[in-house]
Amino acid sequence: MIENLEYDAILEQFKRILRENGLKYTKQREVLIKTLYNSDEHFTPEKLYLYIKEQYPELNVGIATVYRTLNLLEESEMVTSISFGTQGKKFELATKPHHDHMICKKCGLIVEFEDQIVEKRQLGIAKEHGFKLTGHMMQLYGICESCSKNNIKGR
Amino acid sequence: MIENLEYDAILEQFKRILRENGLKYTKQREVLIKTLYNSDEHFTPEKLYLYIKEQYPELNVGIATVYRTLNLLEESEMVTSISFGTQGKKFELATKPHHDHMICKKCGLIVEFEDQIVEKRQLGIAKEHGFKLTGHMMQLYGICESCSKNNIKGR
DNA sequence: GTTACTGCAAAGTGTTTGCAAATCC
DNA sequence: GGATTTGCAAACACTTTGCAGTAAC
C-alpha cells in the first residue's frame, strides 16, 4: 500500500519516472516536489506558485510551469488532488500519510486526526464498489470542548 | 395523477424560503428544482441547463439563471454540491437521505454509499477529541471498475 | 405599480496552450 | 547538438455580473 518514503526515495522515484519517459529533471520540478514534501499544507496551484516565487526568486518561475508540473506529477501518481468545497483543487504528495480534519463550527479550530478503523473500512467500501482507492477526504463538523464549556457566542 | 407528498413538501419549503426573503417564485426556478427532484443524477450546471433547454424550450432559459438559481438553492441549503477533478461542480437535492460519495477521478462517475461502521466510528473520534459532532462529509476518490479495465491513456 | 428576475453579452476567474528562447542531457 | 522545458501572453473554459426589458407580487 502507501509507504511513507523518505525524501531521497521520492526524488529517486521522480527522476526514474522522468528518465523512463524521456523527460528532464529541471530546477523548477525539483523545487516544486521539495516544497510539497517539506510542507504539511495542501497547496492550490496559485499558492504553490506564490510560495516558490518568494522562496526561490532567482528561478523566476511561471504559473504555467506549476500547472504543468502538477499535472505531470498527478498523471505519474506522485501527487493527488482533492477539492475542498468552493476552495478549488488542492495538491499533496501521494506518498505522505493521509490525515483528516475535525472543524469547530464556533471558533474554527481545526484538529487533524488519523483513524485506522476508518481508513481500513474505506478500503472495504471501495472494494465493494469495484473502485481502486487513491485518496479520500473526510471532514467532521462539531463544537470543540472549549466552546462547549464556555458557551461563548461565536460567529 | 399520482400525488407525491415528498415533492410537495420540498416545493413548499422552497416557496417559504423565497417568501421569507422577499424573492419570487418563477417558472425557471420551479422547473429547475423539479428537474433535480425527478432525476437521480448529479447535475453539472451545464448539463442541467441543456436538459431544461431541451425539455422546456418555451422557457428559453439562460445558463446564467441556472447558475444563479443553483447558488441560491445552495445558500438556502436546499441543494448540496460536490466538486472533483477538472470536471467542475455537481449538484443534488439536499433532501436526499444522508449518504457519502465515491468519485472516479478518471471519468467522474459518482457512486453514493452509506456505511454504519464509519458513521459509528466518527462519533468515537469526535468524543476522543472532546468534540460534539454535528455533521460530516466524506468523499472517497479512486478509479472505477470500468476505467481500471479500459486503462487507456487519454482524456 | 413596484420590485425582483431574466436573457444576453461582457467581464471575471482559473487553467491550458503556442511560441521563441533557455536549459538539460 | 538535439530535444525538452521554460516564461510569457494569448487562448480557453467555466462562472459571475451589468443592464434593459419582463414577469411576479
mmCIF file of C-alpha atoms (C1' of nucleotides) in Angstrom:
data_model
loop_
_atom_site.group_PDB
_atom_site.id
_atom_site.type_symbol
_atom_site.label_atom_id
_atom_site.label_comp_id
_atom_site.label_asym_id
_atom_site.label_seq_id
_atom_site.Cartn_x
_atom_site.Cartn_y
_atom_site.Cartn_z
ATOM 1 C CA MET A 1 0.000 0.000 0.000
ATOM 2 C CA ILE A 2 1.057 3.561 0.650
ATOM 3 C CA GLU A 3 4.513 3.784 2.119
ATOM 4 C CA ASN A 4 5.992 6.807 3.769
ATOM 5 C CA LEU A 5 9.053 7.160 1.637
ATOM 6 C CA GLU A 6 11.980 9.325 2.604
ATOM 7 C CA TYR A 7 12.651 12.372 0.537
ATOM 8 C CA ASP A 8 15.588 10.807 -1.266
ATOM 9 C CA ALA A 9 13.461 7.866 -2.240
ATOM 10 C CA ILE A 10 10.706 10.143 -3.502
ATOM 11 C CA LEU A 11 13.200 12.110 -5.516
ATOM 12 C CA GLU A 12 14.665 8.944 -6.984
ATOM 13 C CA GLN A 13 11.223 7.768 -7.964
ATOM 14 C CA PHE A 14 10.539 11.106 -9.609
ATOM 15 C CA LYS A 15 13.818 11.022 -11.519
ATOM 16 C CA ARG A 16 13.136 7.481 -12.625
ATOM 17 C CA ILE A 17 9.720 8.427 -13.984
ATOM 18 C CA LEU A 18 11.257 11.338 -15.841
ATOM 19 C CA ARG A 19 14.040 9.179 -17.257
ATOM 20 C CA GLU A 20 11.681 6.454 -18.354
ATOM 21 C CA ASN A 21 9.615 8.987 -20.266
ATOM 22 C CA GLY A 22 12.494 10.881 -21.809
ATOM 23 C CA LEU A 23 11.758 13.919 -19.669
ATOM 24 C CA LYS A 24 14.168 16.242 -17.965
ATOM 25 C CA TYR A 25 14.961 16.978 -14.357
ATOM 26 C CA THR A 26 14.796 20.732 -14.031
ATOM 27 C CA LYS A 27 15.277 23.126 -11.135
ATOM 28 C CA GLN A 28 11.611 24.069 -11.283
ATOM 29 C CA ARG A 29 10.477 20.488 -10.938
ATOM 30 C CA GLU A 30 12.962 19.832 -8.147
ATOM 31 C CA VAL A 31 11.811 22.847 -6.172
ATOM 32 C CA LEU A 32 8.154 22.018 -6.614
ATOM 33 C CA ILE A 33 8.393 18.489 -5.309
ATOM 34 C CA LYS A 34 10.666 19.615 -2.488
ATOM 35 C CA THR A 35 8.115 22.234 -1.440
ATOM 36 C CA LEU A 36 5.326 19.692 -1.408
ATOM 37 C CA TYR A 37 7.485 17.342 0.653
ATOM 38 C CA ASN A 38 8.524 19.921 3.209
ATOM 39 C CA SER A 39 5.058 21.253 3.897
ATOM 40 C CA ASP A 40 2.037 19.808 5.581
ATOM 41 C CA GLU A 41 -0.184 22.139 3.625
ATOM 42 C CA HIS A 42 -2.478 21.247 0.822
ATOM 43 C CA PHE A 43 -1.417 23.637 -1.902
ATOM 44 C CA THR A 44 -3.558 25.215 -4.552
ATOM 45 C CA PRO A 45 -1.580 25.834 -7.749
ATOM 46 C CA GLU A 46 -1.778 29.551 -7.067
ATOM 47 C CA LYS A 47 -0.440 29.242 -3.526
ATOM 48 C CA LEU A 48 2.334 26.936 -4.609
ATOM 49 C CA TYR A 49 3.293 29.382 -7.343
ATOM 50 C CA LEU A 50 3.440 32.328 -4.954
ATOM 51 C CA TYR A 51 5.390 30.337 -2.375
ATOM 52 C CA ILE A 52 8.019 29.184 -4.858
ATOM 53 C CA LYS A 53 8.274 32.658 -6.329
ATOM 54 C CA GLU A 54 9.002 34.021 -2.871
ATOM 55 C CA GLN A 55 11.364 31.280 -1.737
ATOM 56 C CA TYR A 56 13.282 30.974 -4.978
ATOM 57 C CA PRO A 57 13.064 34.372 -6.678
ATOM 58 C CA GLU A 58 16.078 33.608 -8.846
ATOM 59 C CA LEU A 59 14.109 30.886 -10.601
ATOM 60 C CA ASN A 60 11.507 33.384 -11.786
ATOM 61 C CA VAL A 61 9.043 30.538 -12.018
ATOM 62 C CA GLY A 62 5.890 30.905 -14.093
ATOM 63 C CA ILE A 63 2.474 29.733 -13.044
ATOM 64 C CA ALA A 64 2.134 27.717 -16.246
ATOM 65 C CA THR A 65 5.071 25.616 -15.123
ATOM 66 C CA VAL A 66 3.423 24.967 -11.780
ATOM 67 C CA TYR A 67 0.275 23.748 -13.516
ATOM 68 C CA ARG A 68 2.231 21.662 -15.993
ATOM 69 C CA THR A 69 4.367 20.076 -13.295
ATOM 70 C CA LEU A 70 1.396 19.335 -11.049
ATOM 71 C CA ASN A 71 -0.421 17.685 -13.933
ATOM 72 C CA LEU A 72 2.650 15.678 -14.784
ATOM 73 C CA LEU A 73 3.040 14.588 -11.179
ATOM 74 C CA GLU A 74 -0.603 13.693 -10.906
ATOM 75 C CA GLU A 75 -0.514 11.589 -14.057
ATOM 76 C CA SER A 76 2.503 9.804 -12.626
ATOM 77 C CA GLU A 77 0.528 9.301 -9.421
ATOM 78 C CA MET A 78 3.149 11.088 -7.370
ATOM 79 C CA VAL A 79 0.689 13.702 -6.149
ATOM 80 C CA THR A 80 -3.024 13.536 -5.548
ATOM 81 C CA SER A 81 -5.530 16.318 -5.691
ATOM 82 C CA ILE A 82 -8.733 16.869 -3.802
ATOM 83 C CA SER A 83 -11.337 19.585 -3.815
ATOM 84 C CA PHE A 84 -12.493 21.293 -0.633
ATOM 85 C CA GLY A 85 -15.872 22.858 -1.225
ATOM 86 C CA THR A 86 -15.538 26.068 -3.171
ATOM 87 C CA GLN A 87 -11.857 26.433 -2.477
ATOM 88 C CA GLY A 88 -10.760 24.672 -5.621
ATOM 89 C CA LYS A 89 -8.251 21.947 -6.192
ATOM 90 C CA LYS A 90 -5.519 21.237 -3.693
ATOM 91 C CA PHE A 91 -2.482 19.041 -4.155
ATOM 92 C CA GLU A 92 -0.394 16.949 -1.860
ATOM 93 C CA LEU A 93 2.272 14.296 -2.221
ATOM 94 C CA ALA A 94 0.736 10.884 -2.717
ATOM 95 C CA THR A 95 3.455 9.375 -0.538
ATOM 96 C CA LYS A 96 2.504 11.273 2.596
ATOM 97 C CA PRO A 97 0.330 9.612 5.189
ATOM 98 C CA HIS A 98 -3.179 10.924 4.996
ATOM 99 C CA HIS A 99 -4.905 12.824 7.729
ATOM 100 C CA ASP A 100 -8.416 14.161 8.157
ATOM 101 C CA HIS A 101 -9.846 17.270 9.741
ATOM 102 C CA MET A 102 -12.270 17.976 12.519
ATOM 103 C CA ILE A 103 -13.544 21.527 12.490
ATOM 104 C CA CYS A 104 -15.200 23.505 15.279
ATOM 105 C CA LYS A 105 -18.123 25.446 13.887
ATOM 106 C CA LYS A 106 -17.884 28.068 16.618
ATOM 107 C CA CYS A 107 -14.243 29.015 16.887
ATOM 108 C CA GLY A 108 -12.877 27.494 13.684
ATOM 109 C CA LEU A 109 -10.390 25.262 15.484
ATOM 110 C CA ILE A 110 -9.068 22.554 13.221
ATOM 111 C CA VAL A 111 -7.881 19.272 14.698
ATOM 112 C CA GLU A 112 -6.078 16.804 12.500
ATOM 113 C CA PHE A 113 -6.556 13.135 13.079
ATOM 114 C CA GLU A 114 -5.959 9.796 11.508
ATOM 115 C CA ASP A 115 -8.043 6.771 12.254
ATOM 116 C CA GLN A 116 -7.130 3.247 11.280
ATOM 117 C CA ILE A 117 -10.629 1.877 11.613
ATOM 118 C CA VAL A 118 -11.971 4.416 9.140
ATOM 119 C CA GLU A 119 -9.002 4.003 6.799
ATOM 120 C CA LYS A 120 -9.460 0.262 6.710
ATOM 121 C CA ARG A 121 -13.180 0.495 6.273
ATOM 122 C CA GLN A 122 -12.723 2.844 3.327
ATOM 123 C CA LEU A 123 -10.703 0.233 1.530
ATOM 124 C CA GLY A 124 -13.514 -2.204 2.137
ATOM 125 C CA ILE A 125 -16.149 0.211 0.853
ATOM 126 C CA ALA A 126 -14.111 0.917 -2.271
ATOM 127 C CA LYS A 127 -13.635 -2.763 -2.920
ATOM 128 C CA GLU A 128 -17.342 -3.425 -2.545
ATOM 129 C CA HIS A 129 -17.976 -0.928 -5.341
ATOM 130 C CA GLY A 130 -15.143 -2.084 -7.577
ATOM 131 C CA PHE A 131 -13.103 1.075 -7.033
ATOM 132 C CA LYS A 132 -9.349 1.265 -6.734
ATOM 133 C CA LEU A 133 -8.976 3.767 -3.915
ATOM 134 C CA THR A 134 -6.471 6.569 -4.456
ATOM 135 C CA GLY A 135 -7.441 9.002 -1.752
ATOM 136 C CA HIS A 136 -10.153 10.368 0.421
ATOM 137 C CA MET A 137 -11.342 13.399 2.270
ATOM 138 C CA MET A 138 -13.256 13.382 5.477
ATOM 139 C CA GLN A 139 -14.292 16.366 7.491
ATOM 140 C CA LEU A 140 -16.123 16.190 10.785
ATOM 141 C CA TYR A 141 -18.004 19.248 11.957
ATOM 142 C CA GLY A 142 -18.889 19.967 15.542
ATOM 143 C CA ILE A 143 -18.322 22.021 18.660
ATOM 144 C CA CYS A 144 -14.970 21.726 20.371
ATOM 145 C CA GLU A 145 -14.516 21.098 24.080
ATOM 146 C CA SER A 146 -13.545 24.663 24.869
ATOM 147 C CA CYS A 147 -16.542 26.148 23.075
ATOM 148 C CA SER A 148 -18.866 23.665 24.730
ATOM 149 C CA LYS A 149 -17.644 24.727 28.176
ATOM 150 C CA ASN A 150 -17.547 28.478 27.687
ATOM 151 C CA ASN A 151 -20.761 28.731 25.860
ATOM 152 C CA ILE A 152 -19.481 31.856 24.200
ATOM 153 C CA LYS A 153 -21.367 33.352 21.363
ATOM 154 C CA GLY A 154 -19.384 32.706 18.231
ATOM 155 C CA ARG A 155 -19.533 33.761 14.690
ATOM 156 C CA MET B 1 -52.307 11.600 -11.376
ATOM 157 C CA ILE B 2 -50.312 10.235 -8.505
ATOM 158 C CA GLU B 3 -49.804 12.626 -5.680
ATOM 159 C CA ASN B 4 -46.282 12.975 -4.439
ATOM 160 C CA LEU B 5 -46.129 14.294 -0.929
ATOM 161 C CA GLU B 6 -42.395 14.460 -0.701
ATOM 162 C CA TYR B 7 -42.102 16.688 -3.721
ATOM 163 C CA ASP B 8 -44.869 18.922 -2.460
ATOM 164 C CA ALA B 9 -43.046 19.286 0.827
ATOM 165 C CA ILE B 10 -39.822 20.244 -0.900
ATOM 166 C CA LEU B 11 -41.643 22.739 -3.059
ATOM 167 C CA GLU B 12 -43.363 24.250 -0.038
ATOM 168 C CA GLN B 13 -40.038 24.628 1.705
ATOM 169 C CA PHE B 14 -38.623 26.324 -1.354
ATOM 170 C CA LYS B 15 -41.565 28.710 -1.607
ATOM 171 C CA ARG B 16 -41.293 29.502 2.070
ATOM 172 C CA ILE B 17 -37.620 30.378 1.740
ATOM 173 C CA LEU B 18 -38.399 32.610 -1.218
ATOM 174 C CA ARG B 19 -41.259 34.305 0.597
ATOM 175 C CA GLU B 20 -39.212 34.900 3.728
ATOM 176 C CA ASN B 21 -36.551 36.617 1.681
ATOM 177 C CA GLY B 22 -38.838 38.670 -0.490
ATOM 178 C CA LEU B 23 -37.941 36.633 -3.566
ATOM 179 C CA LYS B 24 -40.177 35.452 -6.351
ATOM 180 C CA TYR B 25 -41.338 32.046 -7.445
ATOM 181 C CA THR B 26 -40.628 31.904 -11.161
ATOM 182 C CA LYS B 27 -41.149 29.246 -13.805
ATOM 183 C CA GLN B 28 -37.409 28.881 -14.200
ATOM 184 C CA ARG B 29 -36.923 28.166 -10.523
ATOM 185 C CA GLU B 30 -39.839 25.763 -10.454
ATOM 186 C CA VAL B 31 -38.531 23.793 -13.400
ATOM 187 C CA LEU B 32 -35.027 23.617 -12.007
ATOM 188 C CA ILE B 33 -35.981 22.174 -8.657
ATOM 189 C CA LYS B 34 -38.421 19.795 -10.320
ATOM 190 C CA THR B 35 -35.675 18.517 -12.591
ATOM 191 C CA LEU B 36 -33.343 17.919 -9.673
ATOM 192 C CA TYR B 37 -36.102 16.099 -7.836
ATOM 193 C CA ASN B 38 -37.066 13.865 -10.738
ATOM 194 C CA SER B 39 -33.551 12.741 -11.504
ATOM 195 C CA ASP B 40 -31.082 10.618 -9.637
ATOM 196 C CA GLU B 41 -28.252 12.287 -11.465
ATOM 197 C CA HIS B 42 -25.721 14.673 -10.092
ATOM 198 C CA PHE B 43 -26.024 17.593 -12.471
ATOM 199 C CA THR B 44 -23.329 19.960 -13.576
ATOM 200 C CA PRO B 45 -24.762 23.442 -14.255
ATOM 201 C CA GLU B 46 -24.092 22.934 -17.948
ATOM 202 C CA LYS B 47 -25.920 19.616 -18.084
ATOM 203 C CA LEU B 48 -28.844 20.997 -16.142
ATOM 204 C CA TYR B 49 -29.025 23.949 -18.497
ATOM 205 C CA LEU B 50 -29.027 21.759 -21.607
ATOM 206 C CA TYR B 51 -31.623 19.430 -20.120
ATOM 207 C CA ILE B 52 -34.015 22.223 -19.195
ATOM 208 C CA LYS B 53 -33.499 23.903 -22.540
ATOM 209 C CA GLU B 54 -34.492 20.675 -24.263
ATOM 210 C CA GLN B 55 -37.407 19.792 -22.003
ATOM 211 C CA TYR B 56 -38.860 23.278 -21.763
ATOM 212 C CA PRO B 57 -37.865 25.089 -24.942
ATOM 213 C CA GLU B 58 -40.630 27.668 -24.480
ATOM 214 C CA LEU B 59 -38.868 28.958 -21.355
ATOM 215 C CA ASN B 60 -35.770 29.865 -23.340
ATOM 216 C CA VAL B 61 -33.784 29.555 -20.156
ATOM 217 C CA GLY B 62 -30.339 31.133 -19.881
ATOM 218 C CA ILE B 63 -27.346 29.487 -18.303
ATOM 219 C CA ALA B 64 -26.842 32.479 -16.021
ATOM 220 C CA THR B 65 -30.209 31.735 -14.450
ATOM 221 C CA VAL B 66 -29.195 28.145 -13.833
ATOM 222 C CA TYR B 67 -26.058 29.297 -12.052
ATOM 223 C CA ARG B 68 -27.934 31.936 -10.089
ATOM 224 C CA THR B 69 -30.643 29.515 -9.024
ATOM 225 C CA LEU B 70 -28.184 26.821 -8.017
ATOM 226 C CA ASN B 71 -26.261 29.295 -5.917
ATOM 227 C CA LEU B 72 -29.467 30.486 -4.322
ATOM 228 C CA LEU B 73 -30.517 26.926 -3.562
ATOM 229 C CA GLU B 74 -27.119 26.081 -2.165
ATOM 230 C CA GLU B 75 -27.148 29.107 0.118
ATOM 231 C CA SER B 76 -30.559 28.043 1.337
ATOM 232 C CA GLU B 77 -29.143 24.576 1.916
ATOM 233 C CA MET B 78 -31.700 23.026 -0.391
ATOM 234 C CA VAL B 79 -29.055 21.592 -2.683
ATOM 235 C CA THR B 80 -25.530 20.444 -1.993
ATOM 236 C CA SER B 81 -22.618 20.357 -4.364
ATOM 237 C CA ILE B 82 -19.513 18.294 -4.687
ATOM 238 C CA SER B 83 -16.579 19.015 -6.904
ATOM 239 C CA PHE B 84 -13.928 16.780 -8.285
ATOM 240 C CA GLY B 85 -11.034 16.916 -10.693
ATOM 241 C CA THR B 86 -11.314 19.331 -13.551
ATOM 242 C CA GLN B 87 -14.882 18.478 -14.286
ATOM 243 C CA GLY B 88 -16.436 21.138 -12.124
ATOM 244 C CA LYS B 89 -19.170 21.139 -9.540
ATOM 245 C CA LYS B 90 -22.104 18.734 -9.421
ATOM 246 C CA PHE B 91 -25.371 19.414 -7.624
ATOM 247 C CA GLU B 92 -28.030 17.315 -5.970
ATOM 248 C CA LEU B 93 -31.036 17.956 -3.740
ATOM 249 C CA ALA B 94 -30.075 18.159 -0.088
ATOM 250 C CA THR B 95 -33.280 16.412 0.924
ATOM 251 C CA LYS B 96 -31.973 13.039 -0.142
ATOM 252 C CA PRO B 97 -31.232 10.706 2.775
ATOM 253 C CA HIS B 98 -27.714 11.003 4.133
ATOM 254 C CA HIS B 99 -25.024 9.354 2.113
ATOM 255 C CA ASP B 100 -21.400 9.797 1.155
ATOM 256 C CA HIS B 101 -19.758 9.839 -2.238
ATOM 257 C CA MET B 102 -17.173 7.788 -4.048
ATOM 258 C CA ILE B 103 -15.804 9.574 -7.087
ATOM 259 C CA CYS B 104 -13.905 8.190 -10.070
ATOM 260 C CA LYS B 105 -11.022 10.506 -10.860
ATOM 261 C CA LYS B 106 -10.889 9.440 -14.475
ATOM 262 C CA CYS B 107 -14.491 9.534 -15.692
ATOM 263 C CA GLY B 108 -16.186 11.482 -12.919
ATOM 264 C CA LEU B 109 -18.614 8.724 -12.003
ATOM 265 C CA ILE B 110 -20.210 9.285 -8.620
ATOM 266 C CA VAL B 111 -21.376 6.370 -6.505
ATOM 267 C CA GLU B 112 -23.386 7.004 -3.368
ATOM 268 C CA PHE B 113 -22.967 4.893 -0.290
ATOM 269 C CA GLU B 114 -23.736 4.821 3.373
ATOM 270 C CA ASP B 115 -21.717 2.904 5.912
ATOM 271 C CA GLN B 116 -22.667 2.262 9.507
ATOM 272 C CA ILE B 117 -19.173 1.338 10.642
ATOM 273 C CA VAL B 118 -17.827 4.702 9.527
ATOM 274 C CA GLU B 119 -20.796 6.608 10.939
ATOM 275 C CA LYS B 120 -20.288 4.986 14.335
ATOM 276 C CA ARG B 121 -16.552 5.469 14.323
ATOM 277 C CA GLN B 122 -16.972 9.159 13.617
ATOM 278 C CA LEU B 123 -18.850 9.568 16.856
ATOM 279 C CA GLY B 124 -15.970 7.840 18.628
ATOM 280 C CA ILE B 125 -13.350 10.042 17.008
ATOM 281 C CA ALA B 126 -15.255 13.180 17.933
ATOM 282 C CA LYS B 127 -15.567 12.035 21.532
ATOM 283 C CA GLU B 128 -11.853 11.274 21.762
ATOM 284 C CA HIS B 129 -11.115 14.870 20.788
ATOM 285 C CA GLY B 130 -13.791 16.377 23.020
ATOM 286 C CA PHE B 131 -15.956 17.415 20.088
ATOM 287 C CA LYS B 132 -19.698 17.338 19.965
ATOM 288 C CA LEU B 133 -20.338 16.072 16.442
ATOM 289 C CA THR B 134 -22.900 17.935 14.349
ATOM 290 C CA GLY B 135 -22.181 16.721 10.845
ATOM 291 C CA HIS B 136 -19.666 15.309 8.462
ATOM 292 C CA MET B 137 -18.668 14.952 4.851
ATOM 293 C CA MET B 138 -16.720 12.103 3.367
ATOM 294 C CA GLN B 139 -15.577 11.602 -0.172
ATOM 295 C CA LEU B 140 -13.554 8.679 -1.463
ATOM 296 C CA TYR B 141 -11.532 9.129 -4.617
ATOM 297 C CA GLY B 142 -10.369 6.385 -6.894
ATOM 298 C CA ILE B 143 -10.614 4.658 -10.222
ATOM 299 C CA CYS B 144 -13.856 2.893 -11.017
ATOM 300 C CA GLU B 145 -14.044 -0.656 -12.299
ATOM 301 C CA SER B 146 -14.765 0.397 -15.850
ATOM 302 C CA CYS B 147 -11.848 2.845 -16.006
ATOM 303 C CA SER B 148 -9.498 0.273 -14.456
ATOM 304 C CA LYS B 149 -10.327 -2.159 -17.237
ATOM 305 C CA ASN B 150 -10.024 0.281 -20.090
ATOM 306 C CA ASN B 151 -6.722 1.524 -18.830
ATOM 307 C CA ILE B 152 -6.278 3.634 -21.902
ATOM 308 C CA LYS B 153 -4.272 6.761 -21.517
ATOM 309 C CA GLY B 154 -6.189 9.768 -22.703
ATOM 310 C CA ARG B 155 -8.568 12.480 -21.766
ATOM 311 C "C1'" DG C 1 -47.036 49.938 -9.823
ATOM 312 C "C1'" DT C 2 -43.056 48.313 -7.697
ATOM 313 C "C1'" DT C 3 -39.531 45.057 -7.177
ATOM 314 C "C1'" DA C 4 -37.159 41.149 -8.358
ATOM 315 C "C1'" DC C 5 -35.936 38.116 -12.268
ATOM 316 C "C1'" DT C 6 -34.491 37.048 -16.781
ATOM 317 C "C1'" DG C 7 -31.576 36.547 -21.047
ATOM 318 C "C1'" DC C 8 -27.944 38.421 -23.212
ATOM 319 C "C1'" DA C 9 -23.372 39.795 -23.637
ATOM 320 C "C1'" DA C 10 -19.410 41.330 -21.429
ATOM 321 C "C1'" DA C 11 -16.310 40.746 -17.712
ATOM 322 C "C1'" DG C 12 -14.055 37.855 -14.275
ATOM 323 C "C1'" DT C 13 -11.709 33.639 -12.717
ATOM 324 C "C1'" DG C 14 -8.740 29.739 -13.052
ATOM 325 C "C1'" DT C 15 -6.250 26.672 -16.301
ATOM 326 C "C1'" DT C 16 -4.090 25.420 -20.707
ATOM 327 C "C1'" DT C 17 -1.528 26.222 -24.961
ATOM 328 C "C1'" DG C 18 1.583 28.256 -28.781
ATOM 329 C "C1'" DC C 19 5.889 30.092 -29.285
ATOM 330 C "C1'" DA C 20 10.747 31.603 -29.225
ATOM 331 C "C1'" DA C 21 14.443 31.488 -26.031
ATOM 332 C "C1'" DA C 22 16.717 28.832 -22.376
ATOM 333 C "C1'" DT C 23 18.036 24.576 -20.206
ATOM 334 C "C1'" DC C 24 19.093 19.843 -19.761
ATOM 335 C "C1'" DC C 25 21.116 15.509 -21.407
ATOM 336 C "C1'" DG D 1 23.634 19.441 -30.890
ATOM 337 C "C1'" DG D 2 19.162 17.956 -30.372
ATOM 338 C "C1'" DA D 3 15.231 17.572 -27.576
ATOM 339 C "C1'" DT D 4 12.529 19.080 -23.818
ATOM 340 C "C1'" DT D 5 11.194 22.860 -20.764
ATOM 341 C "C1'" DT D 6 10.506 27.428 -19.654
ATOM 342 C "C1'" DG D 7 8.120 32.137 -19.125
ATOM 343 C "C1'" DC D 8 5.223 34.944 -21.378
ATOM 344 C "C1'" DA D 9 0.980 36.158 -23.299
ATOM 345 C "C1'" DA D 10 -2.870 34.773 -25.668
ATOM 346 C "C1'" DA D 11 -6.467 31.428 -25.671
ATOM 347 C "C1'" DC D 12 -9.673 28.712 -23.396
ATOM 348 C "C1'" DA D 13 -13.415 27.090 -20.256
ATOM 349 C "C1'" DC D 14 -16.280 27.944 -16.606
ATOM 350 C "C1'" DT D 15 -18.817 31.276 -13.681
ATOM 351 C "C1'" DT D 16 -20.434 35.832 -12.391
ATOM 352 C "C1'" DT D 17 -22.109 40.479 -13.299
ATOM 353 C "C1'" DG D 18 -24.246 44.791 -15.531
ATOM 354 C "C1'" DC D 19 -28.076 46.082 -17.974
ATOM 355 C "C1'" DA D 20 -32.546 46.856 -20.029
ATOM 356 C "C1'" DG D 21 -36.677 44.547 -20.778
ATOM 357 C "C1'" DT D 22 -40.056 41.162 -18.497
ATOM 358 C "C1'" DA D 23 -42.600 38.732 -15.060
ATOM 359 C "C1'" DA D 24 -44.164 38.121 -10.314
ATOM 360 C "C1'" DC D 25 -46.368 40.061 -6.450
#
